[in-house]
XYZ file of C-alpha atoms in Angstrom:
559
model
C 61.592 112.730 154.137
C 63.482 109.622 155.088
C 61.670 107.143 157.305
C 64.084 106.415 160.101
C 62.452 103.115 160.984
C 62.789 101.875 157.442
C 66.451 102.868 157.368
C 67.135 101.067 160.634
C 65.234 97.995 159.500
C 67.073 97.890 156.225
C 70.388 98.226 158.017
C 69.424 95.471 160.444
C 68.501 93.111 157.571
C 71.526 93.906 155.347
C 73.790 91.345 156.987
C 71.306 88.484 156.651
C 70.526 89.464 153.052
C 74.188 89.533 152.168
C 74.683 86.173 153.824
C 71.843 84.747 151.780
C 73.483 86.034 148.613
C 76.766 84.512 149.650
C 75.021 81.199 150.322
C 73.590 81.258 146.824
C 76.988 82.128 145.314
C 78.625 79.393 147.361
C 76.144 76.794 146.240
C 76.481 77.878 142.604
C 80.265 77.825 142.667
C 80.229 74.544 144.554
C 78.054 73.038 141.830
C 80.200 74.577 139.137
C 83.300 73.276 140.876
C 81.842 69.778 140.981
C 80.821 69.895 137.338
C 84.143 71.272 136.179
C 85.983 68.840 138.422
C 84.077 65.927 136.900
C 84.552 67.301 133.374
C 88.231 67.996 133.963
C 88.781 64.554 135.426
C 86.934 62.861 132.592
C 88.772 64.812 129.945
C 92.020 64.081 131.719
C 91.345 60.344 131.664
C 90.311 60.483 128.005
C 93.320 62.632 127.145
C 95.740 60.314 128.894
C 94.161 57.304 127.259
C 94.311 58.827 123.797
C 97.877 59.978 124.427
C 98.912 56.478 125.463
C 97.204 54.874 122.480
C 98.612 57.518 120.158
C 102.139 57.034 121.424
C 101.805 53.275 121.174
C 100.409 53.352 117.646
C 102.982 55.926 116.573
C 105.852 53.837 117.905
C 104.601 50.424 116.799
C 102.615 51.154 113.647
C 102.904 54.663 112.225
C 106.666 55.127 112.510
C 107.536 51.686 111.075
C 105.027 52.058 108.226
C 106.256 55.551 107.377
C 109.862 54.397 107.665
C 109.272 51.375 105.442
C 107.408 53.546 102.964
C 110.310 55.981 102.769
C 112.769 53.093 102.439
C 110.610 51.621 99.665
C 110.629 54.865 97.713
C 114.415 55.069 98.019
C 114.906 51.413 97.047
C 112.667 51.864 94.031
C 114.437 55.055 93.015
C 117.862 53.410 93.296
C 116.684 50.412 91.281
C 115.189 52.571 88.545
C 118.371 54.612 88.418
C 120.424 51.429 87.939
C 118.004 50.185 85.277
C 118.227 53.535 83.500
C 121.972 52.897 83.131
C 121.149 49.542 81.553
C 118.686 51.220 79.193
C 121.180 53.928 78.269
C 123.902 51.392 77.379
C 121.602 48.675 76.051
C 120.043 50.943 73.453
C 117.945 48.708 71.234
C 118.695 45.737 73.517
C 120.266 43.724 70.783
C 117.447 43.706 68.270
C 119.922 42.640 65.574
C 121.566 39.995 67.765
C 118.244 38.540 68.851
C 117.077 38.538 65.236
C 113.438 38.964 66.182
C 111.039 38.933 69.087
C 110.655 35.152 68.893
C 114.026 34.591 70.546
C 113.119 37.109 73.201
C 109.806 35.363 73.813
C 111.580 32.016 74.095
C 114.133 33.381 76.551
C 111.347 34.939 78.621
C 109.447 31.668 78.713
C 112.534 29.788 79.890
C 112.885 32.038 82.935
C 109.174 32.026 83.730
C 108.210 35.448 82.381
C 105.397 36.367 80.035
C 106.291 38.419 76.985
C 104.365 41.665 76.651
C 104.461 43.800 73.542
C 105.293 47.313 74.735
C 105.133 48.909 71.300
C 108.778 48.458 70.320
C 111.348 45.696 70.608
C 113.613 47.733 72.907
C 110.800 48.621 75.303
C 109.534 45.038 75.364
C 113.035 43.740 76.058
C 113.651 46.329 78.764
C 110.346 45.492 80.433
C 111.268 41.792 80.568
C 114.777 42.434 81.801
C 113.438 44.745 84.500
C 110.903 42.149 85.620
C 113.632 39.507 85.720
C 115.873 41.698 87.868
C 113.001 42.155 90.345
C 112.305 38.414 90.297
C 115.976 37.613 90.967
C 115.862 40.019 93.879
C 113.153 37.848 95.391
C 114.605 34.428 94.473
C 118.316 34.953 95.192
C 120.548 36.585 97.770
C 120.981 39.617 95.540
C 118.742 42.661 95.551
C 116.955 43.942 92.484
C 119.403 46.851 92.344
C 122.400 44.485 92.413
C 120.768 42.513 89.608
C 120.487 45.728 87.627
C 124.197 46.405 88.189
C 124.991 42.959 86.755
C 122.784 43.690 83.737
C 124.736 46.895 83.194
C 127.939 44.954 82.540
C 126.023 42.660 80.200
C 124.874 45.730 78.307
C 128.484 46.958 78.146
C 129.434 43.618 76.575
C 126.790 44.182 73.893
C 124.366 41.550 75.157
C 120.791 41.810 73.991
C 117.596 41.303 75.954
C 117.467 37.548 75.325
C 121.153 37.265 76.261
C 120.521 38.954 79.603
C 117.616 36.682 80.421
C 119.697 33.613 79.556
C 122.853 34.687 81.343
C 121.879 36.372 84.588
C 121.045 33.292 86.675
C 124.388 31.562 86.073
C 126.305 34.697 86.932
C 124.319 35.075 90.142
C 125.080 31.493 91.138
C 128.780 32.062 90.554
C 128.786 35.296 92.525
C 126.954 33.711 95.449
C 129.290 30.709 95.371
C 132.491 32.735 95.152
C 131.654 35.688 97.356
C 132.693 38.080 94.586
C 130.235 40.943 94.215
C 127.671 40.468 91.497
C 128.712 43.370 89.281
C 132.354 42.190 89.280
C 131.295 38.606 88.505
C 129.164 39.827 85.629
C 132.128 41.776 84.296
C 134.374 38.696 84.481
C 131.914 36.382 82.744
C 130.810 38.769 80.006
C 134.383 39.797 79.153
C 135.611 36.209 78.973
C 132.672 34.955 76.933
C 133.147 37.830 74.510
C 136.881 37.107 74.232
C 136.212 33.434 73.480
C 133.388 34.197 71.069
C 130.862 32.379 73.232
C 127.190 33.346 73.374
C 125.335 34.486 76.472
C 123.610 31.159 76.904
C 127.019 29.732 77.841
C 127.257 31.892 80.963
C 125.977 29.103 83.221
C 128.510 26.706 81.736
C 131.341 29.171 82.290
C 130.085 29.925 85.797
C 130.288 26.214 86.608
C 133.790 25.980 85.105
C 135.058 28.861 87.232
C 133.340 27.510 90.346
C 134.903 24.071 89.843
C 138.345 25.526 89.095
C 138.372 27.736 92.166
C 137.082 24.900 94.363
C 139.732 22.421 93.196
C 142.826 24.601 92.906
C 144.559 27.283 94.921
C 142.748 30.306 93.488
C 139.406 32.088 93.461
C 136.989 33.499 90.936
C 138.321 37.043 91.241
C 141.903 35.945 90.507
C 140.733 33.700 87.668
C 138.889 36.669 86.227
C 142.091 38.682 86.400
C 143.961 35.915 84.572
C 141.285 35.632 81.878
C 141.488 39.363 81.324
C 145.045 38.981 79.987
C 144.954 35.621 78.244
C 141.324 35.482 77.049
C 141.698 37.320 73.757
C 144.739 35.312 72.628
C 143.339 31.960 73.762
C 140.000 32.768 72.175
C 141.652 33.643 68.880
C 143.317 30.206 68.849
C 139.940 28.569 69.363
C 140.865 27.175 72.745
C 138.054 26.187 75.082
C 137.096 27.783 78.363
C 137.639 24.417 80.034
C 141.239 24.004 78.789
C 142.286 27.567 79.655
C 140.743 27.138 83.114
C 142.686 23.882 83.508
C 145.925 25.678 82.659
C 145.208 28.588 85.016
C 144.057 26.280 87.831
C 147.192 24.135 87.496
C 149.398 27.220 87.554
C 147.516 28.617 90.552
C 148.092 25.457 92.590
C 151.810 26.137 92.201
C 151.386 29.770 93.266
C 151.255 31.381 89.820
C 147.922 33.165 89.727
C 146.074 36.347 88.858
C 147.858 38.774 86.567
C 151.075 36.744 86.547
C 149.285 33.621 85.360
C 147.355 35.497 82.665
C 150.324 37.381 81.258
C 152.586 34.309 81.506
C 150.214 32.030 79.594
C 149.555 34.763 77.049
C 153.279 35.151 76.372
C 153.776 31.398 76.111
C 151.040 31.068 73.481
C 152.209 34.083 71.485
C 155.783 32.780 71.485
C 154.574 29.505 69.973
C 152.691 31.325 67.210
C 155.600 33.238 65.719
C 158.776 31.477 66.831
C 162.214 32.608 65.784
C 164.251 30.227 63.662
C 166.145 29.114 66.726
C 162.969 28.516 68.718
C 161.304 26.722 65.798
C 164.228 24.305 65.772
C 163.873 23.782 69.531
C 160.146 23.157 69.119
C 160.831 20.529 66.493
C 163.474 18.953 68.721
C 161.118 18.623 71.669
C 157.950 17.918 69.705
C 156.121 21.168 70.512
C 153.542 22.301 67.964
C 150.242 24.170 67.861
C 148.881 22.235 64.861
C 149.234 18.874 63.214
C 150.732 18.188 59.813
C 147.499 19.111 58.080
C 147.301 22.469 59.833
C 144.544 21.471 62.238
C 144.970 23.226 65.573
C 145.548 21.123 68.614
C 143.497 21.877 71.685
C 145.284 23.638 74.509
C 144.985 20.467 76.576
C 146.817 18.570 73.851
C 149.477 21.280 73.640
C 149.993 21.167 77.416
C 150.291 17.381 77.112
C 153.242 17.955 74.744
C 154.914 20.196 77.299
C 154.397 17.755 80.131
C 155.673 14.829 78.105
C 158.697 16.532 76.513
C 159.999 18.297 79.598
C 158.998 15.856 82.314
C 161.417 15.118 85.110
C 162.796 18.628 85.585
C 163.065 19.077 89.333
C 162.677 22.832 89.634
C 161.619 24.551 92.845
C 159.579 27.640 92.032
C 159.928 29.185 95.514
C 162.876 30.682 97.365
C 163.729 30.015 100.996
C 161.346 32.740 102.185
C 158.393 31.271 100.284
C 158.347 33.845 97.493
C 157.702 32.794 93.894
C 160.836 33.081 91.811
C 160.984 34.930 88.534
C 162.170 33.272 85.334
C 165.530 35.011 85.619
C 166.027 33.778 89.196
C 165.217 30.196 88.172
C 167.722 30.245 85.317
C 170.410 31.838 87.450
C 169.957 29.392 90.315
C 169.759 26.187 88.277
C 172.354 27.204 85.679
C 175.079 26.395 88.183
C 173.601 23.342 89.915
C 171.577 21.391 87.355
C 173.083 18.705 85.112
C 173.825 19.926 81.621
C 171.150 17.804 79.952
C 168.460 19.068 82.312
C 169.621 22.656 82.138
C 169.450 22.460 78.353
C 165.784 21.562 78.683
C 165.206 24.370 81.171
C 166.982 26.805 78.917
C 164.954 25.567 75.944
C 161.703 26.187 77.873
C 162.799 29.724 78.684
C 163.718 30.320 75.052
C 160.575 28.794 73.515
C 158.016 30.282 75.927
C 159.841 33.371 77.212
C 161.482 34.028 80.546
C 158.369 35.695 81.982
C 156.288 32.611 81.202
C 158.815 30.215 82.733
C 157.266 29.908 86.261
C 153.779 29.249 84.863
C 154.899 26.757 82.227
C 157.026 24.936 84.793
C 153.973 24.720 87.077
C 152.048 22.955 84.289
C 154.985 20.659 83.481
C 155.657 19.695 87.119
C 152.034 19.004 88.084
C 151.482 15.322 88.760
C 149.390 13.288 86.343
C 146.914 12.555 89.104
C 146.378 16.202 90.021
C 146.229 17.312 86.398
C 143.686 14.675 85.362
C 141.581 15.169 88.497
C 141.276 18.909 87.934
C 140.462 18.302 84.267
C 137.674 15.892 85.236
C 136.241 18.328 87.792
C 136.148 21.101 85.206
C 134.710 18.946 82.430
C 131.889 17.667 84.634
C 131.149 20.971 86.371
C 127.795 21.550 84.639
C 126.444 18.069 85.404
C 127.835 17.695 88.911
C 125.759 17.371 92.090
C 122.808 15.716 90.460
C 122.690 18.150 87.568
C 122.780 21.297 89.698
C 126.250 22.223 88.553
C 129.101 23.454 90.729
C 128.027 27.091 90.867
C 124.409 26.429 91.855
C 125.412 23.754 94.368
C 128.038 25.915 96.033
C 125.616 28.843 96.144
C 122.845 26.780 97.737
C 125.249 25.220 100.234
C 126.656 28.565 101.340
C 123.143 29.911 101.959
C 121.907 26.793 103.782
C 122.199 28.309 107.274
C 120.614 30.937 109.495
C 122.670 33.749 108.037
C 121.722 32.592 104.563
C 118.042 32.596 105.522
C 118.421 36.147 106.785
C 120.160 37.217 103.576
C 117.389 35.708 101.454
C 114.755 37.367 103.646
C 116.315 40.818 103.371
C 116.705 40.383 99.621
C 113.020 39.469 99.266
C 112.146 42.427 101.478
C 114.114 44.642 99.143
C 112.052 43.372 96.239
C 108.870 44.176 98.165
C 110.151 47.733 98.543
C 110.672 48.021 94.808
C 107.166 46.693 94.112
C 105.655 49.175 96.583
C 107.676 51.957 95.015
C 106.349 50.994 91.585
C 102.805 51.448 92.892
C 103.398 55.059 93.948
C 106.066 55.886 91.400
C 103.711 57.572 88.951
C 102.090 59.776 91.577
C 105.441 60.770 93.095
C 106.923 61.588 89.705
C 103.874 63.700 88.839
C 104.179 65.528 92.153
C 107.869 66.220 91.664
C 107.292 67.415 88.097
C 104.536 69.722 89.361
C 106.829 71.104 92.061
C 109.600 71.542 89.513
C 107.216 73.496 87.291
C 106.387 75.776 90.217
C 110.068 76.363 90.975
C 110.782 76.938 87.293
C 107.921 79.433 87.108
C 109.431 81.330 90.040
C 112.919 81.228 88.521
C 111.673 82.650 85.228
C 109.283 85.220 86.713
C 109.954 88.960 86.700
C 111.788 90.475 89.685
C 108.570 92.214 90.790
C 106.698 88.915 90.824
C 109.529 87.213 92.671
C 109.508 89.943 95.338
C 105.742 89.636 95.726
C 106.012 85.848 96.161
C 108.733 86.296 98.777
C 106.516 88.743 100.716
C 103.634 86.302 100.631
C 105.963 83.560 101.842
C 107.097 85.722 104.745
C 103.476 86.413 105.677
C 102.752 82.689 105.570
C 105.808 82.069 107.713
C 104.421 84.449 110.372
C 101.232 82.417 110.757
C 103.028 79.808 112.774
C 104.203 82.141 115.561
C 100.740 83.766 115.697
C 99.099 80.392 116.159
C 101.684 79.624 118.813
C 100.665 82.714 120.774
C 96.987 81.820 120.441
C 97.829 78.392 121.699
C 99.486 79.889 124.768
C 96.392 81.989 125.466
C 94.141 78.969 125.133
C 96.427 77.086 127.485
C 96.182 79.885 130.061
C 92.425 79.980 129.685
C 92.272 76.236 130.268
C 93.776 76.843 133.686
C 90.507 78.620 134.608
C 89.019 75.230 135.348
C 91.618 74.617 137.969
C 91.034 78.051 139.499
C 87.348 77.310 140.082
C 88.299 75.382 143.220
C 90.324 78.375 144.455
C 87.306 80.688 143.916
C 85.178 78.237 145.814
C 87.565 78.310 148.740
C 87.675 82.141 148.724
C 83.898 82.418 148.811
C 83.809 79.967 151.670
C 86.078 82.276 153.644
C 83.948 85.336 152.766
C 80.805 83.520 153.783
C 82.249 82.618 157.134
C 83.469 86.181 157.698
C 80.162 87.825 156.867
C 78.238 85.303 158.928
C 80.337 86.345 161.906
C 79.742 90.018 161.086
C 75.994 89.382 160.901
C 76.014 87.732 164.288
C 77.938 90.689 165.685
C 75.458 93.220 164.248
C 72.538 91.177 165.480
C 73.935 91.354 168.990
C 74.012 95.152 169.127
C 71.473 96.762 171.543
C 68.488 98.581 170.120
C 69.636 102.106 171.306
C 72.876 101.778 169.390
C 71.017 100.681 166.324
C 68.705 103.707 166.669
C 71.697 106.079 166.876
C 73.221 104.513 163.833
C 69.918 104.845 162.056
C 69.652 108.555 162.899
C 73.167 109.201 161.646
C 72.459 107.398 158.411
C 69.206 109.356 157.999
C 70.927 112.725 158.552
C 73.636 111.905 156.041
C 71.079 110.844 153.527
C 69.050 114.017 154.068
C 72.147 116.229 153.655
C 73.099 114.524 150.398
C 69.576 114.820 149.077
C 69.304 118.596 149.836
C 72.766 119.285 148.425
C 71.813 117.727 145.135
C 68.262 119.115 144.820
C 68.088 122.454 146.732
C 70.251 125.266 145.392
C 69.458 127.599 148.312
C 70.566 124.968 150.811
C 73.759 124.405 148.832
C 74.542 128.178 148.710
C 73.947 128.573 152.438
C 76.336 125.730 153.166
C 78.969 127.245 150.876
C 78.522 130.635 152.647
C 78.967 129.063 156.075
C 82.084 127.257 154.921
C 83.452 130.516 153.460
C 82.870 132.397 156.740
C 84.603 129.581 158.656
C 87.512 129.808 156.341
C 87.825 133.623 156.620
C 87.453 133.502 160.406
C 90.125 130.940 160.665
C 92.419 133.075 158.531
C 92.174 136.031 161.048
C 92.980 134.001 164.094
C 96.467 134.283 165.477
C 98.702 131.294 164.794
């Protein structure tokens, strides 16, 4: 049997017991809240600090280093590509021209490099030339890649390794002085030296000649190069010097005859003098024009031009029309054939006949130049390699043009470019090995059977799905991390429950004893009924019978 007093006592104590449990839960959650709050705050501070430091380092250190590293790899790759062109054209790097490695060693020593035997002459020469290009990238305004482009034109001209070492510096000085890009300058110098039969060690001399000519006449290195392209082979075959041809072209340029017109005009004039017609030969004798003396010894071009200037001096011919355009030979003859005295027109007509109508403007420019201007330009050209305290015109002009803030910046960026190439050289082997390994993998896939290719594709798709799966897991972890924030909400909820049940306990405690007794009796009866229903079959059947009779009696009642 159920003890009614025990039931009532238990009921009376339930509220206080529950409150005690709530107090314990409250204290536990409050402690947990404090701990998680402290942990969350600490982690937040650490996280923010690390984030700030990470962002700062990424922006100020990591990104620049990675960027410079990538730029270095590219610079090195571009340089090696340019040098590969030099190697492809250079072939044996002039082993026959250089005779033996002694000349190469001497050339290397002169530019401050140490010869290293790489196993073959070509490889040793290429190694030196490559080192020199890198060195020039650091010492001049030009990058190592630009130096390689200049070497390419030297290789096209058939220059050997020693030639390149001897010729590069002068060409660089000329390019820097003139503003003409290095590859174009190299093309001009190598072509002209080849046409005149000059060796590579004369490149500095020629660079100074061109620099002096362009500085003291109305032309530039690019236009002079264009002129040399047309007249160089003929003038070289006559044994004329670079200085004298430059004097002729510079004098013509000051009168407005320059570039292609100057080159083709001077070429025609010289060719006309070589194989004159009978009529022209008579005119040459009349005016004392000859390419050689009585013993067959060739006059220099300067001496030949002196004949022109002396024999045809005093012809007052204007080479420009009223709009400032240079007249052609035909226009000059037509204009002055009606206005010039007969004696002077005979001379003009003789010039056109001896030298050719196309050459007339250029030859007249040489004839009409004053003695002072002609001699001054000749002196500037002749002394161009010893000028400015031995620097030479090209080196002096180059140094002067870079002697400013912009020049300092150009030299800095060029040196930085060399640093990139050096860094690239350090990782070049590893990167090439990696790329070859990757290429082998791709090649293996390309040559695999279709079944193998399909299997690899399936594996790749499975690997590709890992990312989204990890993303989902990351979302779940993120949601779980919000649990820490919800601890405070749980704390608040328990606080409310505690308050509510405390009020309920007070209410129950205030009930009068009779009411509590009644409640206790009801609880006891319910408990007894449940107990008998579960354990006593006879009791359960009797109850079912009573309920059945109630149901049947209710069914017979009128509605």
